[in-house]
Each structure stands twice: as C-alpha cells, then as structure tokens.
Amino acid sequence: MLPFFAAPPHLHLLGEARLVVQDRTVRLDRRTAAVLSYLALSGPTVKYRLAGLLWPDSEEHTARGNMRQLLRRLKTAAGFEVIEGQEVIHLHPQLQVDALELREYTFQGKHDEVISLKGRLLGGASFDDLPEFQEWLTGHQALLDQSRLVALRCQSQQAEARGDWNHALQLATEALALEPLAEDLYRRIMRVQAQMGQPEKAREAYQTCARQLNLHLSLPPSEATTQLLRDIEEGKRVPVSPVASPAKPRRWKDPPCLVGRGDLLQHMEEAWKRDQAILLTGPAGIGKTSIAHTFLGAKGHFARAGGRPGDLGVPYSTLRRAWGEFLAAHPRLVLPAAVRREMARLFPHLGPPPPPLETPADLKRFLEAGVQLVWATRRVFSGQLYDDVHLVDDATFEVGVYMLHRLQAPEGDGLPPRLVLTARTEELSSDRWAKLQGKVEEGHLVHLDVPPLSPAELTDMLRTLKVDGLDRWAEELYRFSGGNPLFALETARHLHQTGSETLLFPGKLPLSGRLKTLMRHRLSSLKQDTLAVARMCAVLSGEARPDRLGTALDMPAEQLQKSLQELEEAQVLQGWTFTHGLLEEVMLEDTPAAVRKWLHRQAARALEQHQGDPLRIARLWQAGGKPQQAILPLRKAAEEARLLGATQRAEAHLNEAAQLEDGS
C-alpha cells in the first residue's frame, strides 16, 4: 500500500543532499546520495549494476550485500520505500527532485526558475575513491551548469536590453563564474559598466579577460573585445546587446566538404586517372571520410568498409566484415570453386573447411582467392573506401598491402584498383607507416595529407549552413578549432542551440578532448531507451545489426526502429554505425564500468545466437566479467586460426582456454 503524503516528499540533490519528508529532514550519506542522484538522472537501473559502481573494489557478493543494507537503512530513515523495485530499481513516483525540476525548467525555457535553483549537484561531496561514479557525476554537473549558464546568459541579455544595469551585471557575473573564459560575458560586463559611467571598471574587466585567456589558452582577446575597449575609452556610444530571438531546434545538415578542398580533390583525380590507390591522412575531424565519400560518390556506386574499435585484437575481423557484407548483398554472385573453397576459411556457409594453411604456397593461394573476390566486387562497384586503416586488425592490413599491387595485374580484366584509404595520422603505427610508404615509393599508392581550413575557407563553410548569425563567430571558431571542420561545426551547433555567443574550454585541452566535450553535450539529450541502443552499438561496434541489437537488448523491433530513427535524427548514427568515430569513443568512455560489463555480456549472447566471430565473442565474455564463458569460443577461434595457417595463434587460444578452465 502506497503511503499518504500531505505534501510530496522532496529530494534535494543541488547543494548538500537531503530528503525532506513532511516536516522532517533526512540527511543522506554520500553513497546513498550517489544512488539517489544516479536513479534520478539516469532512470531505472539494474540494482547490482549500481552496486558495482559504488563498491568497485569489493567482491560481487559483498557489493550486493552493501546495496541491500543501504536500501534498508534508507527505508527506515525515510519511513517509506524511497527506492522501489527488485532487480531493476527506480525512485518512488511521488518523489520530487530539484535536479529534475531544473532540467524540466530548462526544456520549458523557464530561465528565472532555473536561476532560482541554487547549488551544484551533490555539492562538495568527494567521490575520488569511486572513479566511475565520479566520472558520471562530473558529466552531469557540467550539464546542469550548462543549463544555468544558458538561463543566466538569456536573462542578463534581456536585462541589458531593457536598461536594468545592476541586474544585468549581477547575472553576467554569475554566468562568468560558470564559464570564466567566455569573451561575450566580459563584453557584456564592459558594456554595462560603460552605461553605468564606470569606464575604469570596464578596463578592469578587459584586463581580467586578457589574463584568463593568456593563462588558460595562450591567446589574446579577440578583435571584437579589444575594439569595444577602445570605443569605451574614446567615449563613443556603446550600443546595448539586442535580445535575440530564440533559436529554433533544427537538424543540422553537414556542410559541403568540398569547401577549401579544390587542390586536394584535383590531386585525387590525377591519382584516379593513373589507376593509383589513394591514402588520405590527418587528425580526427579533419574531413577525411567526408572527402572520400564525396569523391567516390561522384564516380558512382562504391563499397564502404573500414576498421572499428575492437578489430585490432581479432585477426581478419575487418576483412570478414567487409567481404561478408559484400557476399550477403550479392547472394547470386558466382565464384570459382577454388575461390569458394579458400573463402570458406572465413565464411563457413560457402563450403566445408579446407585443409589448414601450412606453407607459403598455401597462404598465397588464399590471398589470390581474395584478389579474385575483390576483382568480382569491381564489376559491381566503381570504387571502394577503406576507412580508419589505423583500426584494422594486423591480418587484414597485411592482406590489404598485398592487394595494393596485385589488383593492378593484367588478368584483372583491366579494372584498376579504385581504392581510397583513410587513417588518423597520430594513430597509425610506425610499422604500418613504413609498409604504406613502401607502396607509395613503388607507385601503387598516393599519400595525401588533409590540411585544416584557412580562416576564409572556414567562413565559407559556415555560410553554407545558411544559419543566421554564424558569420560573427567565424573568427573565434577559427581560433579555437585551428581550422578543423568537425570541431568548428560541432562548436557552431552548440552555440546556436544553446544560445551562447562563445564556447571556450578549461585548460589547454587537445583538440580531440574539446571535440569530445561538445559531443557529450549532444549525447546528453538522448532518452534512456535510445541511449541503451547507442551504447550497445558502441559495444558491438562493427558487428552491430538490427537483429543483433534486438537480441542483445531484448527490445521489440518497433521500439528498436524508433530508437535508431531518433539516433539518426540526432546525427549520432547513420543506420547502425556512428557518424564519427569520436562519438563511438565518447559513448564507450562515458558508460559506467558496471553498465559496460552487462552490455558486453548481452552482446556476447547476441553474437553467439547470430553466429558471430568466436574470438570477438570470447573477448566480450571476458570484458563482461564472465571468463569461463569464453572457453568454448576460444577453442572455436583456435580452430579458425589453424585453418588460416596461424599455428602459433591457435596454440595461444587453446592455452588461454586451458588456463581459464584450470581456474574455474
């Protein structure tokens, strides 16, 4: 029977955590506060997954016992079941939570109400001994801080526009405490103090801005900020900031990737005409994949393949996925009997397993069968993209190096290789660099490094978005993105959708770190079901498919399709693949360890049911904390390795399986 409340119980998570029931205040210890905040902001959660998060160094049975005691103590202190459920637990439905109110006010655009809710999530509580929870907490503190920042910016702008100088100054100062490197806030303070007849205070604000930017970013104030100071000191009239119309939510289209890429595309065209393969390199976000897609798309229908996180530890995983997708899409393709026999080493449905590869001649026969399979694909596709070569497994990479010169052989019906490869410069190993450079020197491959955009090119890219007001951000976007298109685009998206005018980052974060900060903000708006699908896509990586996702999450097809559609609309996924590798990295990094283990176990079960790669299945079981379940897949992986002539690898898998069995 549900308790009767004269007034709904209220959970305060902003500032010092406490529970108010009727007229009583229940103080909460830090782990109880952690459980309540997690359930409030992350939703229903498997009880013992949360136990693993809060007692990471304890044995599983100890962590479970601790969780049961915590729930009993909370029920006794509160006088009712604050947390309900058995396996999956959730907050009592009548419980009001200030952090949720803040989030709801943000969605409703009620800025005054947002500002009225003071205090940071869980206040000054320290969770350094719980690193996974601390990571979760830091992320949610940042999201709530961002909600306050948007509200403070909006209200300070309105106060300035109506001439309420004191209120505008107070709100802008509060906002600056949350984002101490935001030049637009310094400019607002300078304008307001000029209107109040205090030019010396405006200069002090400018000097503070200059010190902060130099200290944290080694940058001077922008020209707009410096010009404002000159105008104030010269006694010129300083206009107030007008109230901007709220930005309407919109689905951002990626800008044409051809902006500023004319010379690069010309070099690619010249290599294409010479029948050379093309390698595009550069840092994350520079536009390698987009350029390759646009270039190959102009040539006609092309095949897409590439490395995925997790491939490196699973031999032939990239190759099996790429060739497997081609064979599945063309079931009527007639392959010579010798090719089918060799390909059965990777694809058992093509025939009985052939004898193991034992000699160099056996290996060459297998590689030549692969060459003939790729020749067959060239009769279907105008070109092929092999993305993220730095992530492909070693066995696939060696096959690829072999292919680079064999595909130009005259017996290939005169069809050129038509390959475009991409790789992150900083993540390609020296050994792989050397082998690819060898192919460049032999004339089989052309290496092109993708440069950043110039300031003018970045401005042109922003104009293609056709979003009013983006031009005024061009200077700052270039300074902080260094001409990296993805970082500039993600920053512009964030500025537009949050109503900010500037977005800077604490400390001297590397570019990839700043990109991930922006992507975390984009992912924070996902619903729980949708987030679960995105997380499973990240765990399955290149093995994600609707049938496997449905099995792993035990999710009805209609619900799964809805979540996949929402992820496409949010530009997180395209199909069931992440639109950018950094999004996948962020999703994995931000998933709590206990949740990640459960996802790995579910993924392993799904791949077992759908005949996935046995070594990947074994690694998923191990990552999921169930090493005994990896024994049988490891033995299957050993048999596959034996068929491919990898005797040492087969022995290693069998030894690993034996060690796991001895430890059971």
XYZ file of C-alpha atoms in Angstrom:
664
model
C 0.000 0.000 0.000
C 1.359 3.407 -1.018
C 1.974 5.888 1.822
C -0.154 9.009 2.074
C 1.760 12.269 1.848
C 0.202 15.566 2.941
C 2.953 17.113 0.837
C 5.067 15.159 -1.668
C 8.500 14.179 -0.340
C 11.266 16.277 -1.860
C 14.756 15.079 -2.716
C 17.338 17.877 -2.751
C 20.385 16.988 -4.833
C 21.569 20.532 -5.551
C 23.969 21.517 -2.795
C 24.017 19.291 0.285
C 21.958 16.170 -0.432
C 18.927 15.688 1.817
C 15.441 14.214 1.764
C 12.505 16.201 3.157
C 9.507 14.075 4.224
C 6.606 16.081 5.641
C 8.396 18.336 8.135
C 11.380 16.032 8.666
C 14.773 16.364 7.027
C 16.690 13.145 6.417
C 20.427 13.677 5.963
C 21.981 11.399 3.355
C 25.429 9.812 3.468
C 27.417 10.136 0.274
C 26.741 6.651 -1.161
C 23.006 6.988 -0.522
C 23.111 10.393 -2.185
C 25.019 8.818 -5.070
C 22.381 6.089 -5.538
C 19.520 8.599 -5.449
C 21.189 11.025 -7.851
C 22.012 8.233 -10.303
C 18.436 6.920 -10.310
C 17.035 10.444 -10.611
C 19.136 11.466 -13.602
C 19.828 8.136 -15.328
C 16.484 6.454 -14.689
C 15.663 2.845 -13.691
C 18.822 0.783 -13.266
C 19.698 -2.843 -12.560
C 20.272 -2.863 -8.795
C 23.503 -4.790 -8.692
C 24.952 -2.953 -11.670
C 24.710 0.156 -9.486
C 26.253 -1.754 -6.571
C 29.312 -2.482 -8.693
C 29.585 1.217 -9.490
C 29.587 2.265 -5.817
C 31.720 -0.574 -4.385
C 34.135 -1.177 -7.262
C 36.857 -2.778 -5.139
C 34.550 -5.242 -3.361
C 33.677 -8.787 -4.350
C 30.337 -9.067 -6.110
C 28.562 -10.695 -3.146
C 29.933 -8.016 -0.791
C 28.800 -5.182 -3.064
C 25.324 -6.719 -3.296
C 25.124 -7.031 0.475
C 26.190 -3.419 0.902
C 23.481 -2.307 -1.510
C 20.780 -4.252 0.355
C 21.857 -2.667 3.657
C 21.855 0.811 2.110
C 18.298 0.375 0.836
C 17.094 -0.928 4.220
C 18.674 1.990 6.099
C 17.144 4.496 3.683
C 13.672 2.965 4.033
C 13.924 3.039 7.835
C 15.130 6.643 7.944
C 12.554 7.923 5.428
C 9.596 5.887 6.666
C 8.739 4.630 3.170
C 10.394 2.955 0.185
C 12.182 5.842 -1.466
C 13.623 3.316 -3.932
C 11.287 0.700 -5.376
C 11.795 -2.439 -7.448
C 13.638 -5.738 -7.167
C 16.165 -6.419 -9.934
C 15.565 -3.075 -11.644
C 15.194 -0.226 -9.143
C 13.710 3.256 -9.502
C 12.662 6.228 -7.384
C 9.232 6.416 -5.747
C 6.895 8.032 -8.330
C 5.694 10.748 -5.909
C 9.211 11.885 -5.071
C 10.025 15.388 -6.290
C 13.658 16.065 -7.224
C 15.148 19.549 -7.577
C 17.712 18.450 -10.191
C 14.897 17.086 -12.368
C 12.954 20.317 -11.865
C 15.966 22.262 -13.111
C 16.184 20.048 -16.180
C 12.454 20.387 -16.850
C 12.561 24.174 -16.474
C 15.423 24.211 -18.976
C 13.383 22.298 -21.551
C 10.443 24.673 -20.968
C 12.616 27.772 -21.328
C 11.746 28.986 -17.792
C 15.015 30.803 -17.182
C 14.061 32.575 -13.941
C 13.086 29.257 -12.358
C 16.370 27.687 -13.464
C 18.355 30.548 -11.918
C 16.395 30.274 -8.665
C 17.611 26.694 -8.075
C 20.975 27.197 -6.396
C 23.728 24.727 -5.610
C 25.775 22.221 -7.590
C 24.793 18.583 -7.999
C 25.779 16.809 -4.726
C 27.534 19.989 -3.580
C 31.086 19.486 -2.436
C 30.867 15.729 -1.836
C 34.009 13.887 -2.960
C 33.914 10.569 -4.797
C 37.568 10.259 -5.796
C 37.588 6.693 -4.447
C 34.725 5.813 -6.840
C 36.243 6.843 -10.193
C 33.429 5.550 -12.410
C 30.776 7.336 -10.372
C 32.918 10.471 -10.152
C 33.138 10.482 -13.951
C 29.351 10.157 -14.215
C 28.858 12.909 -11.617
C 31.280 15.297 -13.316
C 29.432 14.891 -16.600
C 26.015 15.590 -15.072
C 27.324 18.514 -13.045
C 28.580 20.009 -16.305
C 25.189 19.512 -17.969
C 23.301 21.220 -15.140
C 25.897 24.002 -15.078
C 25.292 24.463 -18.797
C 21.537 24.781 -18.166
C 22.204 27.525 -15.612
C 24.646 29.207 -17.965
C 22.111 29.360 -20.798
C 19.495 30.822 -18.430
C 21.914 33.392 -16.989
C 23.058 34.467 -20.463
C 19.488 34.904 -21.674
C 18.286 36.828 -18.633
C 21.377 39.041 -18.456
C 20.938 39.862 -22.141
C 17.295 40.827 -21.558
C 18.228 42.915 -18.506
C 20.854 44.750 -20.570
C 18.387 45.366 -23.406
C 15.838 46.963 -21.049
C 18.466 49.045 -19.235
C 18.413 47.185 -15.919
C 22.165 47.610 -15.497
C 22.593 46.255 -11.949
C 20.637 43.085 -12.673
C 22.429 42.558 -15.994
C 25.788 42.936 -14.246
C 24.835 40.527 -11.456
C 23.619 37.826 -13.860
C 26.583 38.186 -16.218
C 28.976 37.898 -13.266
C 27.216 34.698 -12.104
C 27.458 33.308 -15.630
C 31.153 34.170 -15.791
C 31.745 32.078 -12.671
C 30.468 29.076 -14.652
C 32.352 29.881 -17.865
C 35.324 32.068 -16.890
C 36.783 32.211 -20.417
C 33.668 33.475 -22.223
C 34.537 36.715 -24.007
C 30.908 37.577 -24.749
C 30.257 37.778 -20.997
C 33.256 40.037 -20.464
C 31.965 42.252 -23.284
C 28.528 42.428 -21.663
C 30.080 43.456 -18.349
C 32.194 46.083 -20.143
C 29.143 47.495 -21.978
C 27.032 47.612 -18.821
C 29.767 49.316 -16.798
C 30.212 51.859 -19.582
C 26.468 52.572 -19.432
C 26.787 52.999 -15.649
C 29.519 55.604 -16.182
C 32.344 53.371 -14.944
C 34.861 53.088 -17.825
C 37.658 52.210 -15.402
C 35.648 49.130 -14.308
C 35.230 48.192 -17.978
C 39.017 48.307 -18.427
C 39.462 46.094 -15.338
C 37.057 43.559 -16.875
C 39.068 43.629 -20.117
C 42.328 43.083 -18.232
C 40.828 40.139 -16.324
C 39.659 38.658 -19.629
C 43.140 39.051 -21.144
C 44.813 37.385 -18.133
C 42.425 34.421 -18.179
C 42.746 33.824 -21.913
C 46.530 34.036 -21.770
C 46.753 31.776 -18.711
C 44.473 29.006 -19.973
C 44.645 29.253 -23.763
C 47.752 31.333 -24.539
C 45.529 33.622 -26.625
C 44.836 37.372 -26.586
C 41.291 38.788 -26.507
C 39.525 38.829 -29.872
C 39.418 41.945 -32.027
C 35.749 42.465 -31.078
C 36.633 42.659 -27.369
C 39.637 44.920 -27.933
C 37.646 47.261 -30.201
C 34.930 47.540 -27.560
C 37.526 48.721 -25.018
C 38.847 51.304 -27.493
C 35.314 52.620 -28.097
C 34.668 52.915 -24.350
C 37.949 54.707 -23.682
C 37.317 57.102 -26.584
C 33.893 57.925 -25.141
C 31.999 56.549 -28.118
C 28.387 55.446 -27.714
C 28.342 51.745 -26.917
C 25.135 50.047 -28.087
C 23.496 47.511 -25.816
C 23.123 43.912 -26.886
C 19.725 43.301 -28.524
C 17.524 40.447 -27.362
C 17.985 37.638 -29.854
C 15.072 35.518 -30.972
C 15.392 32.033 -29.529
C 16.926 29.604 -31.992
C 14.524 27.047 -33.318
C 15.687 23.457 -32.971
C 16.793 22.204 -36.342
C 18.546 19.219 -37.814
C 21.908 20.451 -38.945
C 22.988 19.279 -42.339
C 26.682 18.656 -42.767
C 28.174 21.407 -44.923
C 29.599 20.504 -48.331
C 33.009 19.024 -47.623
C 34.358 20.470 -50.888
C 34.858 23.910 -49.313
C 38.591 24.593 -49.386
C 39.370 21.167 -50.850
C 39.836 22.032 -54.534
C 43.577 21.306 -54.683
C 43.200 18.076 -52.720
C 40.401 16.810 -54.980
C 42.485 17.671 -58.039
C 45.359 15.527 -56.720
C 42.888 12.694 -56.037
C 41.524 12.952 -59.573
C 45.024 12.766 -61.028
C 45.802 9.638 -58.978
C 42.467 8.111 -60.043
C 43.352 8.609 -63.710
C 46.736 6.944 -63.116
C 44.948 3.921 -61.576
C 46.650 4.508 -58.213
C 45.127 3.864 -54.808
C 44.767 6.953 -52.572
C 45.624 7.303 -48.860
C 44.117 10.306 -47.024
C 45.625 11.085 -43.613
C 45.014 13.712 -40.966
C 43.767 14.160 -37.386
C 40.272 13.255 -36.202
C 37.612 15.588 -37.589
C 39.687 16.997 -40.444
C 37.255 15.604 -43.036
C 38.993 12.525 -44.483
C 35.913 10.313 -44.642
C 33.626 13.063 -45.942
C 36.075 13.907 -48.724
C 36.420 10.232 -49.667
C 32.628 9.775 -49.686
C 32.107 12.822 -51.888
C 34.908 11.877 -54.286
C 33.848 8.241 -54.694
C 30.154 9.151 -54.777
C 30.805 11.282 -57.852
C 32.232 8.185 -59.568
C 29.139 6.047 -58.955
C 28.160 3.280 -56.522
C 31.039 2.437 -54.180
C 31.707 -0.100 -51.430
C 32.379 1.000 -47.849
C 34.465 -0.869 -45.300
C 36.890 0.001 -42.548
C 38.380 -0.623 -39.157
C 36.340 -0.385 -35.977
C 37.298 -0.191 -32.292
C 37.967 -3.765 -31.178
C 39.166 -5.043 -34.563
C 42.860 -4.868 -33.638
C 42.628 -7.827 -31.279
C 40.590 -10.061 -33.607
C 42.512 -11.313 -36.694
C 40.687 -10.949 -40.015
C 37.733 -9.252 -38.285
C 37.783 -6.207 -40.596
C 38.198 -8.385 -43.686
C 35.485 -10.818 -42.609
C 33.058 -7.940 -42.082
C 33.847 -6.200 -45.383
C 33.777 -9.280 -47.584
C 30.894 -10.804 -45.628
C 28.707 -7.757 -46.253
C 29.508 -7.904 -49.974
C 28.678 -11.614 -50.225
C 25.442 -11.147 -48.261
C 24.380 -8.289 -50.545
C 25.102 -10.335 -53.693
C 23.947 -13.896 -52.932
C 23.760 -14.782 -56.643
C 27.390 -13.920 -57.274
C 29.086 -16.898 -58.943
C 32.575 -17.515 -57.591
C 35.024 -20.061 -58.981
C 35.114 -23.273 -56.956
C 38.711 -22.620 -55.870
C 37.764 -19.170 -54.544
C 34.760 -20.542 -52.637
C 36.941 -23.232 -51.093
C 39.503 -20.717 -49.812
C 36.882 -18.209 -48.647
C 35.247 -20.975 -46.580
C 38.085 -20.368 -44.102
C 36.343 -17.091 -43.247
C 32.771 -17.936 -44.272
C 31.741 -21.496 -43.355
C 28.475 -21.194 -45.305
C 30.477 -21.276 -48.556
C 31.514 -24.894 -48.053
C 33.310 -27.420 -45.848
C 36.504 -26.221 -44.155
C 39.595 -26.711 -46.343
C 42.900 -28.091 -45.013
C 44.911 -25.676 -42.839
C 47.335 -23.218 -44.414
C 50.731 -24.767 -43.727
C 53.115 -23.499 -46.406
C 53.823 -20.171 -48.128
C 52.187 -21.615 -51.234
C 49.002 -22.294 -49.232
C 48.961 -18.701 -47.975
C 49.484 -17.319 -51.483
C 46.592 -19.440 -52.757
C 44.346 -17.942 -50.070
C 45.477 -14.393 -50.866
C 44.952 -14.917 -54.592
C 41.417 -16.118 -53.896
C 40.888 -12.836 -52.067
C 42.208 -10.933 -55.076
C 39.671 -12.675 -57.301
C 36.881 -11.855 -54.853
C 37.837 -8.169 -54.945
C 38.014 -8.296 -58.739
C 34.427 -9.562 -58.619
C 33.421 -6.567 -56.485
C 34.890 -4.195 -59.067
C 32.315 -5.369 -61.575
C 29.664 -4.128 -59.117
C 31.279 -1.017 -57.595
C 33.031 1.917 -59.212
C 35.365 2.211 -56.224
C 35.982 1.123 -52.651
C 36.554 3.068 -49.428
C 38.596 1.508 -46.630
C 38.121 3.875 -43.700
C 40.182 4.140 -40.498
C 43.045 1.905 -41.597
C 44.701 2.576 -38.220
C 41.964 0.451 -36.600
C 42.003 -2.616 -38.882
C 43.474 -5.825 -37.472
C 47.007 -6.851 -38.459
C 45.931 -9.798 -40.624
C 43.548 -7.616 -42.635
C 46.231 -4.952 -43.011
C 48.698 -7.474 -44.442
C 46.084 -8.694 -46.928
C 45.442 -5.067 -47.889
C 49.141 -4.387 -48.515
C 49.278 -7.487 -50.736
C 46.189 -6.306 -52.622
C 47.628 -2.869 -53.406
C 49.936 -4.251 -56.076
C 48.065 -7.423 -57.106
C 44.866 -5.575 -58.021
C 46.664 -3.903 -60.908
C 47.563 -7.229 -62.523
C 46.541 -7.581 -66.209
C 44.428 -10.680 -65.519
C 42.024 -8.488 -63.551
C 40.082 -7.665 -66.736
C 41.934 -4.365 -66.921
C 39.968 -2.979 -63.977
C 42.001 -0.506 -61.846
C 42.119 -0.839 -58.035
C 39.944 2.256 -57.371
C 40.743 2.249 -53.662
C 40.625 5.173 -51.226
C 42.001 4.603 -47.725
C 41.863 6.912 -44.690
C 43.832 6.924 -41.431
C 44.362 9.182 -38.426
C 47.916 10.435 -38.627
C 48.622 10.199 -34.900
C 47.245 6.646 -34.537
C 48.903 4.858 -37.467
C 51.780 2.731 -36.142
C 55.310 3.262 -37.437
C 55.326 -0.263 -38.899
C 52.180 0.415 -40.906
C 53.521 3.801 -41.994
C 56.644 2.091 -43.326
C 54.697 -0.507 -45.314
C 52.346 2.073 -46.807
C 55.280 4.338 -47.638
C 56.818 1.390 -49.481
C 53.703 1.178 -51.665
C 53.947 4.931 -52.287
C 57.542 4.521 -53.462
C 56.521 1.625 -55.717
C 53.886 3.846 -57.332
C 50.877 1.787 -56.232
C 49.658 4.367 -53.695
C 49.414 8.169 -53.480
C 49.587 9.713 -49.983
C 47.696 12.989 -49.444
C 47.587 14.760 -46.063
C 44.311 16.645 -45.485
C 45.125 20.176 -44.258
C 42.992 22.341 -41.922
C 40.775 25.014 -43.438
C 42.037 28.578 -43.688
C 40.078 31.376 -41.937
C 38.418 32.342 -45.235
C 37.554 28.717 -46.050
C 36.069 28.207 -42.586
C 33.904 31.313 -43.054
C 32.731 29.953 -46.420
C 31.859 26.636 -44.761
C 29.774 28.395 -42.106
C 27.883 30.295 -44.797
C 26.858 27.041 -46.471
C 24.910 26.136 -43.308
C 22.519 29.039 -44.013
C 22.076 29.792 -40.298
C 21.654 33.474 -39.475
C 24.419 34.967 -37.361
C 27.071 32.265 -37.779
C 29.392 34.637 -39.637
C 30.018 36.654 -36.467
C 31.519 33.563 -34.820
C 33.958 32.843 -37.653
C 36.980 34.489 -36.027
C 36.599 32.755 -32.657
C 35.672 29.438 -34.283
C 38.865 29.505 -36.305
C 40.992 30.414 -33.293
C 39.691 27.539 -31.209
C 39.253 24.917 -33.933
C 42.521 25.573 -35.747
C 40.581 25.108 -38.973
C 39.347 21.609 -38.053
C 35.948 21.354 -39.824
C 34.289 18.908 -37.416
C 35.308 20.892 -34.329
C 34.143 24.138 -35.927
C 30.825 22.568 -36.938
C 30.193 20.973 -33.527
C 31.050 24.254 -31.804
C 28.736 26.235 -34.086
C 25.956 23.704 -33.495
C 26.407 24.055 -29.731
C 26.498 27.852 -29.803
C 23.378 28.036 -31.943
C 21.336 25.514 -29.987
C 22.267 26.781 -26.511
C 22.009 30.470 -27.295
C 25.622 31.064 -26.245
C 27.872 33.501 -28.030
C 31.204 31.956 -27.115
C 32.361 28.496 -26.143
C 35.789 28.087 -24.627
C 37.273 25.201 -22.713
C 39.083 24.989 -19.382
C 42.766 24.270 -19.609
C 44.732 23.526 -22.743
C 42.679 20.542 -23.863
C 43.889 18.795 -27.029
C 41.573 19.171 -29.999
C 40.139 15.662 -29.616
C 39.316 16.434 -25.962
C 37.465 19.605 -26.931
C 35.553 17.721 -29.618
C 34.529 15.077 -27.093
C 33.281 17.787 -24.709
C 30.920 19.040 -27.414
C 29.808 15.542 -28.353
C 28.994 14.721 -24.740
C 26.631 17.685 -24.715
C 24.905 16.352 -27.855
C 24.567 12.843 -26.392
C 23.201 14.137 -23.077
C 19.744 14.744 -24.557
C 19.161 11.100 -25.548
C 16.274 9.235 -23.917
C 17.072 6.158 -21.830
C 15.942 3.579 -24.420
C 17.735 5.457 -27.165
C 20.878 5.750 -25.037
C 20.806 1.985 -24.422
C 20.713 1.340 -28.181
C 23.594 3.762 -28.778
C 25.650 2.110 -26.041
C 25.043 -1.349 -27.492
C 26.013 -0.091 -30.962
C 29.290 1.115 -29.432
C 29.953 -2.223 -27.712
C 29.093 -4.271 -30.820
C 30.916 -1.708 -32.967
C 31.249 -3.065 -36.496
C 29.150 -6.105 -35.572
C 26.017 -4.056 -34.836
C 22.938 -5.043 -36.851
C 19.232 -4.621 -36.040
C 18.735 -8.338 -35.350
C 21.756 -8.447 -33.030
C 20.756 -5.228 -31.274
C 17.237 -6.542 -30.710
C 18.562 -9.790 -29.259
C 21.166 -8.106 -27.054
C 18.720 -5.585 -25.587
C 15.654 -7.837 -25.660
C 13.926 -4.954 -27.411
C 10.879 -5.262 -29.702
C 11.586 -4.445 -33.351
C 9.228 -1.447 -33.369
C 10.861 0.116 -30.307
C 14.351 -0.574 -31.688
C 13.479 1.036 -35.009
C 12.155 4.117 -33.214
C 15.382 4.461 -31.208
C 17.540 4.006 -34.315
C 15.487 6.675 -36.068
C 15.958 9.078 -33.135
C 19.710 8.453 -33.232
C 19.768 9.209 -36.957
C 17.793 12.413 -36.423
C 20.284 13.429 -33.721
C 23.055 12.681 -36.243
C 24.612 10.171 -33.861
C 24.119 7.120 -36.084
C 23.752 6.522 -39.786
C 21.955 3.216 -39.967
C 23.585 1.451 -37.033
C 27.056 2.972 -37.492
C 28.253 6.078 -35.632
C 28.527 9.149 -37.828
C 32.008 9.739 -36.439
C 34.437 7.510 -34.589
C 34.796 10.080 -31.803
C 31.096 9.704 -30.959
C 31.618 5.975 -30.532
C 34.668 6.591 -28.346
C 32.743 9.043 -26.147
C 29.837 6.614 -25.800
C 32.161 3.849 -24.571
C 34.175 6.147 -22.301
C 31.067 7.580 -20.630
C 29.317 4.270 -19.981
C 29.860 3.288 -16.308
C 32.011 0.174 -15.874
C 29.203 -1.850 -14.309
C 26.854 -0.998 -17.168
C 29.597 -1.725 -19.696
C 30.078 -5.223 -18.270
C 26.385 -6.000 -18.628
C 26.387 -4.676 -22.207
C 29.389 -6.849 -23.076
C 27.651 -9.954 -21.732
C 24.471 -9.200 -23.658
C 26.495 -8.537 -26.809
C 28.289 -11.875 -26.406
C 24.965 -13.715 -26.119
C 23.633 -11.954 -29.206
C 26.694 -12.781 -31.311
C 26.542 -16.411 -30.190
C 22.929 -16.590 -31.331
C 23.760 -14.930 -34.661
C 26.974 -16.878 -35.408
C 29.407 -14.035 -34.793
C 33.197 -14.201 -34.749
C 34.213 -16.623 -31.940
C 37.249 -14.619 -30.793
C 35.183 -11.439 -30.544
C 32.582 -13.403 -28.561
C 35.307 -14.636 -26.205
C 36.622 -11.111 -25.648
C 33.103 -9.836 -24.962
C 32.550 -12.521 -22.312
C 35.874 -11.631 -20.691
C 35.122 -7.904 -20.748
C 31.749 -8.736 -19.238
C 33.340 -10.421 -16.234
C 32.434 -13.984 -17.307
C 35.771 -15.517 -18.372
C 34.507 -19.104 -18.081
C 32.020 -18.406 -20.860
C 34.972 -17.574 -23.135
C 36.422 -21.112 -23.079
C 34.332 -22.602 -25.902
C 34.597 -19.532 -28.188
C 38.383 -19.540 -27.683
C 38.545 -23.158 -28.838
C 36.486 -22.283 -31.907
C 38.795 -19.339 -32.556
C 41.774 -21.715 -32.327
C 40.248 -23.947 -34.999
C 39.666 -20.959 -37.285
C 43.243 -19.784 -36.733
C 44.516 -23.269 -37.608
C 42.590 -23.247 -40.894
C 44.207 -19.896 -41.717
C 47.681 -21.254 -41.029
C 48.160 -19.232 -37.831
C 49.515 -22.151 -35.788
C 51.032 -20.039 -33.023
C 47.839 -18.047 -32.622
C 45.799 -21.264 -32.485
C 48.061 -22.616 -29.736
C 47.768 -19.333 -27.830
C 43.956 -19.524 -27.923
C 43.990 -23.151 -26.738
C 46.424 -22.335 -23.923
C 44.259 -19.405 -22.844
C 41.172 -21.646 -22.826
C 43.036 -24.269 -20.765
C 44.142 -21.668 -18.213
C 40.572 -20.424 -17.851
C 39.357 -23.992 -17.395
C 42.001 -24.687 -14.739
C 40.954 -21.548 -12.881
C 37.265 -22.481 -12.793
